[in-house]
Tab-separated table of C-alpha atoms and ligand atoms in Angstrom:
chain	number	residue	atom	x	y	z
A	199	MET	CA	-68.072	20.154	45.940
A	200	ALA	CA	-67.875	21.857	49.326
A	201	GLY	CA	-70.181	19.143	50.630
A	202	GLU	CA	-67.854	16.433	49.383
A	203	ALA	CA	-64.753	18.044	50.859
A	204	GLU	CA	-66.483	18.458	54.247
A	205	LYS	CA	-66.487	14.691	54.657
A	206	LEU	CA	-62.710	14.506	54.283
A	207	PRO	CA	-60.122	14.928	57.058
A	208	ALA	CA	-58.424	18.342	57.207
A	209	TRP	CA	-55.165	16.827	55.965
A	210	VAL	CA	-56.742	15.920	52.626
A	211	THR	CA	-57.177	18.418	49.778
A	212	TRP	CA	-59.204	17.044	46.900
A	213	ARG	CA	-59.667	18.971	43.684
A	214	ARG	CA	-62.000	17.823	40.976
A	215	ARG	CA	-60.780	18.550	37.452
A	216	PRO	CA	-62.419	17.949	34.094
A	217	PHE	CA	-60.710	15.934	31.357
A	218	PRO	CA	-58.014	15.652	30.160
A	219	ASP	CA	-56.832	15.753	33.793
A	220	ALA	CA	-57.400	13.310	36.593
A	221	ASN	CA	-58.636	14.803	39.879
A	222	LEU	CA	-55.902	15.965	42.260
A	223	LEU	CA	-55.497	14.577	45.767
A	224	LEU	CA	-53.015	16.188	48.144
A	225	LEU	CA	-52.163	14.519	51.440
A	226	HIS	CA	-50.651	17.016	53.864
A	227	GLY	CA	-48.163	16.357	56.648
A	228	ARG	CA	-44.463	15.754	57.119
A	229	ARG	CA	-44.291	13.854	53.807
A	230	PRO	CA	-46.642	15.789	51.518
A	231	ALA	CA	-47.888	13.510	48.774
A	232	LEU	CA	-49.926	13.891	45.611
A	233	VAL	CA	-51.972	11.100	44.055
A	234	ASP	CA	-51.916	11.337	40.246
A	235	SER	CA	-50.539	14.353	38.441
A	236	GLY	CA	-52.845	15.225	35.529
A	237	PHE	CA	-52.160	15.657	31.831
A	238	VAL	CA	-48.806	16.866	30.452
A	239	GLY	CA	-50.447	19.931	28.873
A	240	HIS	CA	-51.369	21.200	32.355
A	241	ALA	CA	-48.218	20.141	34.230
A	242	ALA	CA	-47.130	23.703	35.083
A	243	GLU	CA	-50.572	24.558	36.452
A	244	THR	CA	-50.590	21.329	38.466
A	245	ALA	CA	-47.122	22.016	39.914
A	246	ASP	CA	-48.103	25.615	40.814
A	247	TRP	CA	-51.239	24.402	42.574
A	248	VAL	CA	-49.336	21.757	44.508
A	249	ARG	CA	-46.696	24.258	45.606
A	250	ALA	CA	-49.338	26.769	46.708
A	251	HIS	CA	-51.178	24.174	48.802
A	252	ALA	CA	-48.425	21.899	50.081
A	253	GLY	CA	-45.032	23.524	49.490
A	254	ASP	CA	-42.348	20.972	48.594
A	255	LEU	CA	-43.820	17.653	47.624
A	256	SER	CA	-42.231	14.455	48.922
A	257	LEU	CA	-43.931	11.874	46.715
A	258	VAL	CA	-46.256	11.490	43.744
A	259	VAL	CA	-48.185	8.204	43.692
A	260	ASN	CA	-49.668	7.131	40.363
A	261	THR	CA	-52.768	4.928	40.429
A	262	HIS	CA	-51.803	3.907	36.886
A	263	TRP	CA	-49.835	5.225	33.960
A	264	HIS	CA	-52.473	6.650	31.602
A	265	SER	CA	-51.593	10.118	30.307
A	266	ASP	CA	-54.199	11.939	32.398
A	267	HIS	CA	-52.628	10.551	35.612
A	268	VAL	CA	-48.857	10.870	35.036
A	269	GLY	CA	-48.514	14.025	32.921
A	270	GLY	CA	-47.202	16.153	35.788
A	271	ASN	CA	-44.659	13.537	36.898
A	272	ALA	CA	-41.709	14.931	34.914
A	273	LEU	CA	-42.075	18.483	36.236
A	274	LEU	CA	-42.781	17.454	39.828
A	275	GLN	CA	-39.845	15.040	39.752
A	276	ALA	CA	-37.566	17.807	38.438
A	277	GLY	CA	-38.749	19.810	41.462
A	278	GLY	CA	-37.526	17.094	43.852
A	279	ALA	CA	-40.538	14.804	44.351
A	280	GLY	CA	-40.133	11.044	44.151
A	281	ILE	CA	-42.463	9.014	41.945
A	282	ALA	CA	-44.182	5.858	43.204
A	283	ALA	CA	-46.007	3.467	40.891
A	284	SER	CA	-46.961	-0.194	40.716
A	285	ALA	CA	-44.014	-2.557	40.298
A	286	PRO	CA	-45.024	-3.739	36.809
A	287	ASP	CA	-45.357	-0.144	35.596
A	288	ALA	CA	-42.078	0.804	37.317
A	289	GLY	CA	-40.210	-1.972	35.529
A	290	ALA	CA	-41.542	-1.002	32.120
A	291	VAL	CA	-40.793	2.688	32.733
A	292	ALA	CA	-37.205	1.823	33.757
A	293	ARG	CA	-36.757	-0.177	30.519
A	294	ARG	CA	-38.329	2.610	28.421
A	295	ASP	CA	-40.613	-0.103	27.093
A	296	PRO	CA	-42.433	1.262	24.011
A	297	GLY	CA	-45.701	0.214	25.666
A	298	CYS	CA	-45.142	2.574	28.616
A	299	CYS	CA	-48.176	4.612	29.604
A	300	VAL	CA	-49.902	3.126	26.548
A	301	ALA	CA	-48.839	6.553	25.246
A	302	GLU	CA	-47.948	5.606	21.696
A	303	TYR	CA	-50.759	3.075	21.285
A	304	LEU	CA	-53.377	5.590	22.437
A	305	ASP	CA	-51.591	8.594	20.884
A	306	GLN	CA	-51.591	10.366	24.265
A	307	PRO	CA	-48.330	12.178	25.075
A	308	VAL	CA	-46.539	11.815	28.433
A	309	GLY	CA	-43.312	13.594	29.465
A	310	PRO	CA	-40.349	11.354	30.463
A	311	TYR	CA	-40.108	10.296	34.104
A	312	THR	CA	-38.606	7.534	36.217
A	313	VAL	CA	-40.165	5.566	39.072
A	314	ASP	CA	-38.292	5.831	42.387
A	315	VAL	CA	-40.590	3.661	44.517
A	316	PRO	CA	-42.051	0.478	42.987
A	317	LEU	CA	-45.229	-0.522	44.833
A	318	HIS	CA	-46.561	-3.986	45.682
A	319	ASP	CA	-49.956	-5.225	46.840
A	320	GLY	CA	-50.269	-4.883	50.613
A	321	GLN	CA	-47.353	-2.467	50.955
A	322	VAL	CA	-47.858	0.268	53.550
A	323	LEU	CA	-46.890	3.742	52.432
A	324	ARG	CA	-46.588	6.854	54.604
A	325	LEU	CA	-48.303	9.699	52.717
A	326	GLY	CA	-48.553	13.015	54.553
A	327	ASP	CA	-48.760	11.783	58.149
A	328	ALA	CA	-50.960	8.746	57.536
A	329	ASP	CA	-50.291	5.159	56.547
A	330	TRP	CA	-51.942	3.963	53.356
A	331	THR	CA	-52.106	0.398	52.068
A	332	VAL	CA	-51.473	-0.324	48.412
A	333	VAL	CA	-54.276	-2.444	46.930
A	334	SER	CA	-53.490	-3.975	43.566
A	335	THR	CA	-56.587	-3.462	41.379
A	336	PRO	CA	-55.793	-4.585	37.820
A	337	GLY	CA	-58.399	-4.363	35.082
A	338	HIS	CA	-58.514	-0.845	33.647
A	339	THR	CA	-54.744	-1.360	33.215
A	340	THR	CA	-52.732	-4.377	34.386
A	341	GLY	CA	-50.699	-2.224	36.804
A	342	HIS	CA	-53.616	-0.246	38.252
A	343	LEU	CA	-53.556	0.243	42.035
A	344	SER	CA	-55.790	1.763	44.685
A	345	LEU	CA	-54.895	3.252	48.071
A	346	TRP	CA	-56.649	2.470	51.359
A	347	GLN	CA	-56.453	4.458	54.579
A	348	PRO	CA	-57.996	2.165	57.209
A	349	GLU	CA	-58.429	4.612	60.143
A	350	GLU	CA	-60.377	7.165	58.110
A	351	ARG	CA	-61.741	4.476	55.742
A	352	LEU	CA	-60.714	6.525	52.706
A	353	LEU	CA	-60.327	4.686	49.411
A	354	VAL	CA	-58.546	6.184	46.403
A	355	VAL	CA	-59.752	4.201	43.403
A	356	GLY	CA	-58.116	5.813	40.353
A	357	ASP	CA	-60.086	4.747	37.286
A	358	ALA	CA	-61.425	1.492	38.779
A	359	LEU	CA	-64.772	3.233	39.145
A	360	SER	CA	-66.325	6.682	39.190
A	361	ASP	CA	-69.683	7.924	40.380
A	362	TYR	CA	-71.059	7.377	36.876
A	363	ASP	CA	-69.146	4.456	35.352
A	364	VAL	CA	-66.222	2.033	35.474
A	365	GLY	CA	-62.905	2.450	33.676
A	366	TRP	CA	-62.776	1.117	30.119
A	367	VAL	CA	-60.829	-2.093	29.611
A	368	ASN	CA	-58.300	-2.817	26.886
A	369	LEU	CA	-59.250	-6.278	25.617
A	370	ALA	CA	-56.775	-6.006	22.714
A	371	LEU	CA	-53.681	-5.332	24.832
A	372	ASP	CA	-54.656	-6.900	28.152
A	373	GLY	CA	-56.518	-9.938	26.837
A	374	PRO	CA	-60.116	-11.159	26.867
A	375	GLY	CA	-60.059	-11.573	30.653
A	376	ALA	CA	-59.453	-7.877	31.371
A	377	ALA	CA	-63.107	-7.130	32.136
A	378	ALA	CA	-63.381	-10.066	34.570
A	379	THR	CA	-60.150	-8.877	36.207
A	380	ALA	CA	-61.644	-5.386	36.600
A	381	LEU	CA	-64.801	-6.889	38.114
A	382	ALA	CA	-62.771	-8.907	40.635
A	383	SER	CA	-60.881	-5.734	41.599
A	384	LEU	CA	-64.191	-3.922	42.186
A	385	HIS	CA	-65.346	-6.686	44.544
A	386	ARG	CA	-62.068	-6.429	46.428
A	387	LEU	CA	-62.498	-2.667	46.831
A	388	ALA	CA	-66.179	-2.916	47.808
A	389	ASP	CA	-65.261	-5.432	50.531
A	390	LEU	CA	-63.204	-2.725	52.252
A	391	ARG	CA	-66.493	-0.862	52.939
A	392	PRO	CA	-64.999	2.624	52.586
A	393	ARG	CA	-66.586	5.704	54.143
A	394	SER	CA	-65.354	7.887	51.277
A	395	VAL	CA	-64.434	6.877	47.733
A	396	LEU	CA	-62.099	9.221	45.877
A	397	PRO	CA	-62.313	8.609	42.121
A	398	ALA	CA	-59.901	10.085	39.582
A	399	HIS	CA	-62.733	11.513	37.487
A	400	GLY	CA	-66.003	13.158	38.411
A	401	PRO	CA	-67.459	13.740	41.869
A	402	MET	CA	-67.051	11.708	45.037
A	403	PRO	CA	-69.937	9.239	45.212
A	404	ALA	CA	-72.451	10.386	47.833
A	405	ASP	CA	-73.196	6.734	48.676
A	406	PRO	CA	-70.120	4.476	48.258
A	407	GLY	CA	-72.182	1.278	48.587
A	408	ALA	CA	-74.551	2.340	45.813
A	409	ALA	CA	-71.616	3.439	43.639
A	410	PHE	CA	-70.005	0.008	43.998
A	411	ALA	CA	-73.273	-1.783	43.260
A	412	ALA	CA	-73.693	0.252	40.047
A	413	ALA	CA	-70.038	-0.239	39.081
A	414	VAL	CA	-70.260	-4.002	39.604
A	415	ARG	CA	-73.355	-4.189	37.376
A	416	ARG	CA	-71.605	-2.115	34.710
A	417	ALA	CA	-68.413	-4.220	34.891
A	418	GLN	CA	-70.499	-7.398	34.636
A	419	ARG	CA	-71.973	-6.022	31.396
A	420	LEU	CA	-68.438	-5.504	30.054
A	421	VAL	CA	-67.691	-9.147	30.934
A	422	ASP	CA	-70.904	-10.389	29.275
A	423	ASP	CA	-70.577	-8.205	26.176
A	424	PRO	CA	-66.952	-8.056	24.945
A	425	ALA	CA	-67.986	-6.201	21.775
A	426	GLY	CA	-69.680	-3.571	23.918
A	427	ALA	CA	-66.492	-3.302	25.982
A	428	VAL	CA	-64.453	-2.710	22.809
A	429	TRP	CA	-66.883	-0.023	21.693
A	430	TYR	CA	-66.796	1.635	25.110
A	431	GLY	CA	-62.992	1.822	24.996
A	432	ALA	CA	-63.000	3.183	21.440
A	433	ARG	CA	-65.435	5.945	22.358
A	434	ARG	CA	-63.388	6.973	25.395
A	435	ILE	CA	-60.078	6.975	23.494
A	436	PHE	CA	-61.479	8.972	20.583
A	437	ALA	CA	-63.161	11.558	22.820
A	438	PHE	CA	-59.854	12.037	24.668
A	439	ALA	CA	-57.994	12.504	21.356
A	440	LEU	CA	-60.437	15.257	20.389
A	441	MET	CA	-60.122	16.954	23.791
A	442	ILE	CA	-56.327	17.192	23.807
A	443	ARG	CA	-56.217	18.482	20.226
A	444	GLY	CA	-58.926	21.113	20.551
A	445	GLY	CA	-60.920	19.040	18.098
A	446	ILE	CA	-59.745	17.566	14.794
A	447	PRO	CA	-60.632	19.051	11.368
A	448	ALA	CA	-63.518	16.992	9.996
A	449	ALA	CA	-61.608	16.013	6.844
A	450	GLU	CA	-58.698	14.681	8.926
A	451	VAL	CA	-60.700	12.614	11.387
A	452	GLU	CA	-60.989	9.391	9.406
A	453	PRO	CA	-57.317	9.385	8.223
A	454	TYR	CA	-56.356	10.058	11.856
A	455	LEU	CA	-58.425	7.109	13.065
A	456	HIS	CA	-57.233	4.732	10.332
A	457	ALA	CA	-53.623	5.277	11.438
A	458	ARG	CA	-54.277	4.405	15.111
A	459	ALA	CA	-53.181	1.060	16.519
A	460	TRP	CA	-56.064	1.034	19.015
A	461	LEU	CA	-58.611	1.428	16.237
A	462	THR	CA	-57.051	-1.307	14.097
A	463	ASP	CA	-57.065	-3.649	17.106
A	464	ALA	CA	-60.661	-2.771	17.969
A	465	ALA	CA	-61.716	-3.444	14.371
A	466	ARG	CA	-59.997	-6.839	14.466
A	467	LEU	CA	-61.764	-7.784	17.708
A	468	LEU	CA	-65.106	-6.705	16.236
A	469	GLY	CA	-64.473	-8.465	12.910
A	470	GLU	CA	-64.786	-5.219	10.977
A	471	ALA	CA	-62.562	-3.263	8.582
A	472	PRO	CA	-60.859	-0.317	10.333
A	473	GLU	CA	-62.427	2.108	7.857
A	474	ALA	CA	-65.910	0.795	8.645
A	475	LEU	CA	-65.326	0.998	12.382
A	476	ALA	CA	-63.965	4.555	12.118
A	477	ALA	CA	-67.038	5.665	10.179
A	478	GLU	CA	-69.410	3.923	12.618
A	479	LEU	CA	-67.592	5.401	15.603
A	480	VAL	CA	-67.892	8.954	14.285
A	481	ASP	CA	-71.534	8.524	13.193
A	482	GLY	CA	-72.527	6.899	16.469
A	483	MET	CA	-70.877	9.561	18.617
A	484	LEU	CA	-72.353	12.378	16.515
A	485	GLY	CA	-75.736	10.698	16.929
A	486	SER	CA	-75.428	10.390	20.709
A	487	GLY	CA	-74.122	13.935	21.075
A	488	ALA	CA	-70.783	12.793	22.550
A	489	ILE	CA	-69.036	14.657	19.721
A	490	ALA	CA	-70.189	17.604	17.606
A	491	LEU	CA	-69.133	19.398	14.431
A	492	ARG	CA	-68.326	23.080	14.995
A	493	GLU	CA	-66.543	25.360	12.524
A	494	GLY	CA	-65.264	22.451	10.486
A	495	ARG	CA	-63.826	20.514	13.420
A	496	LEU	CA	-65.121	17.568	15.378
A	497	HIS	CA	-65.084	18.278	19.120
A	498	ALA	CA	-65.809	16.243	22.218
A	499	THR	CA	-68.833	17.750	23.949
A	500	ALA	CA	-67.985	16.675	27.522
A	501	ASP	CA	-66.552	19.392	29.745
A	502	HIS	CA	-62.784	19.631	29.261
A	503	THR	CA	-59.914	22.069	29.722
A	504	PRO	CA	-58.095	23.289	26.572
A	505	VAL	CA	-54.521	22.175	25.889
A	506	THR	CA	-51.973	24.110	23.834
A	507	PRO	CA	-50.655	22.210	20.783
A	508	GLU	CA	-47.016	22.882	21.824
A	509	SER	CA	-47.521	21.007	25.090
A	510	LEU	CA	-48.256	17.808	23.152
A	511	ARG	CA	-44.780	17.801	21.610
A	512	VAL	CA	-43.080	15.330	23.904
A	513	PRO	CA	-41.399	12.119	22.732
A	514	TYR	CA	-43.065	8.737	23.073
A	515	PRO	CA	-41.511	6.498	25.748
A	516	ARG	CA	-39.382	4.590	23.210
A	517	ALA	CA	-37.502	7.905	22.662
A	518	TRP	CA	-37.322	9.002	26.299
A	519	PRO	CA	-33.782	9.536	27.628
A	520	ALA	CA	-32.534	6.383	29.370
A	521	ALA	CA	-33.404	6.008	33.048
A	522	THR	CA	-30.014	5.437	34.643
A	523	PRO	CA	-29.841	3.773	38.077
A	524	ALA	CA	-27.598	6.656	39.259
A	525	GLU	CA	-30.258	9.166	38.304
A	526	ALA	CA	-32.905	7.227	40.187
A	527	ALA	CA	-30.637	6.765	43.236
A	528	GLU	CA	-30.127	10.531	43.613
A	529	ARG	CA	-33.797	10.995	44.289
A	530	PRO	CA	-35.312	10.640	47.759
B	65	ZN	ZN1	-57.004	5.501	32.980
C-alpha cells in the first residue's frame, strides 16, 4: 500500500480497511475533510484515527448512505464536523424516511445523523485546501456521488467500482434500470481520465484505464443478466450480515434469511419461493467458499474486522430522533 500512497499528494491520507468498513480518505488543510466514515461498530476507532491524523474535522462527505460509509457520522458530527451528502439522501435523512441508508431493508445498523450540506451534481466543494467537484453517479444507490479533483486528477468513486468489481445494484428497490444507470455513471467517470482512482473498498487500481474497462464489462453483464445481478446483490448482502454478526449459528441462518425484506424481494424477482432462494444462496456460497461453517456458525470467509454485538444496537432510521432545523443550523 506504500506504493499506492506514494502516488497521492501529501495532503491526502488514504487508509485501506477491510469490510465492514469503507476505506478512509482524509483531505488535509484549512478545512480538514473525511470521505466516508466506516461502519457504526468501528465509529470510535474511526474518530480516534481522524483526530490523530487531522485534528478537528470540518466536514464528512458521504459517497452514499450504505452502513459501511456513514457509520461514523453520528460520532464525528457530535465532535463538531458537518455532514455532506447527496441532496436526495439529505432530504430522506431529514425526513427520517424509513428507507434511509437502506438500513432496515438490509438489516445493517446506522447511528442517527443529520445532513448539514446537501450536494448537487457539478457543485464545487472546498475539502482540505483543494476544490473538488461533485459528480452524481447513481446506480449502486440512487443518491451515489463521486468526487473529482481536476488539478491532481484524483477521482473518489465510492462503490461505483473497485479494482476487482463494480458495486451491486438493487433492482428491487431502484428498479430494473439500476444496472444501466450504474453503467452510464461508469462511462461518465471513465471520461474524466483520472490519474488516481480511490475506491471505497480494496486497493487503488494500478491502472485506472484498465480498471474502468473491466468495470464497464462487469456492469454490462449486470445489465444483460438481471437475474445474475439479483444473485450478486444477495451474496453481498448476506456476506455482510455474517461479517457484522461474527457469523450466524447454522440453525438460525435460514429463519434469519426468510425474515429479510431483501431476500423476499430477490425471490420475487427470480420467481422463486424465499425458502428455496435462501437454501440455494447458502449452498452456493458454501460451495464457492465465500462462506464456511466453523464451530456451528456460518461465517463469511473474506477478510473482515470483528464487530461487538453491543455496537449493533442502534435504532433504525424510522426511530431516530427528529432532525430539527435548529439542530442542523447550529452546525457549521
Ligand atoms: Zn455501498
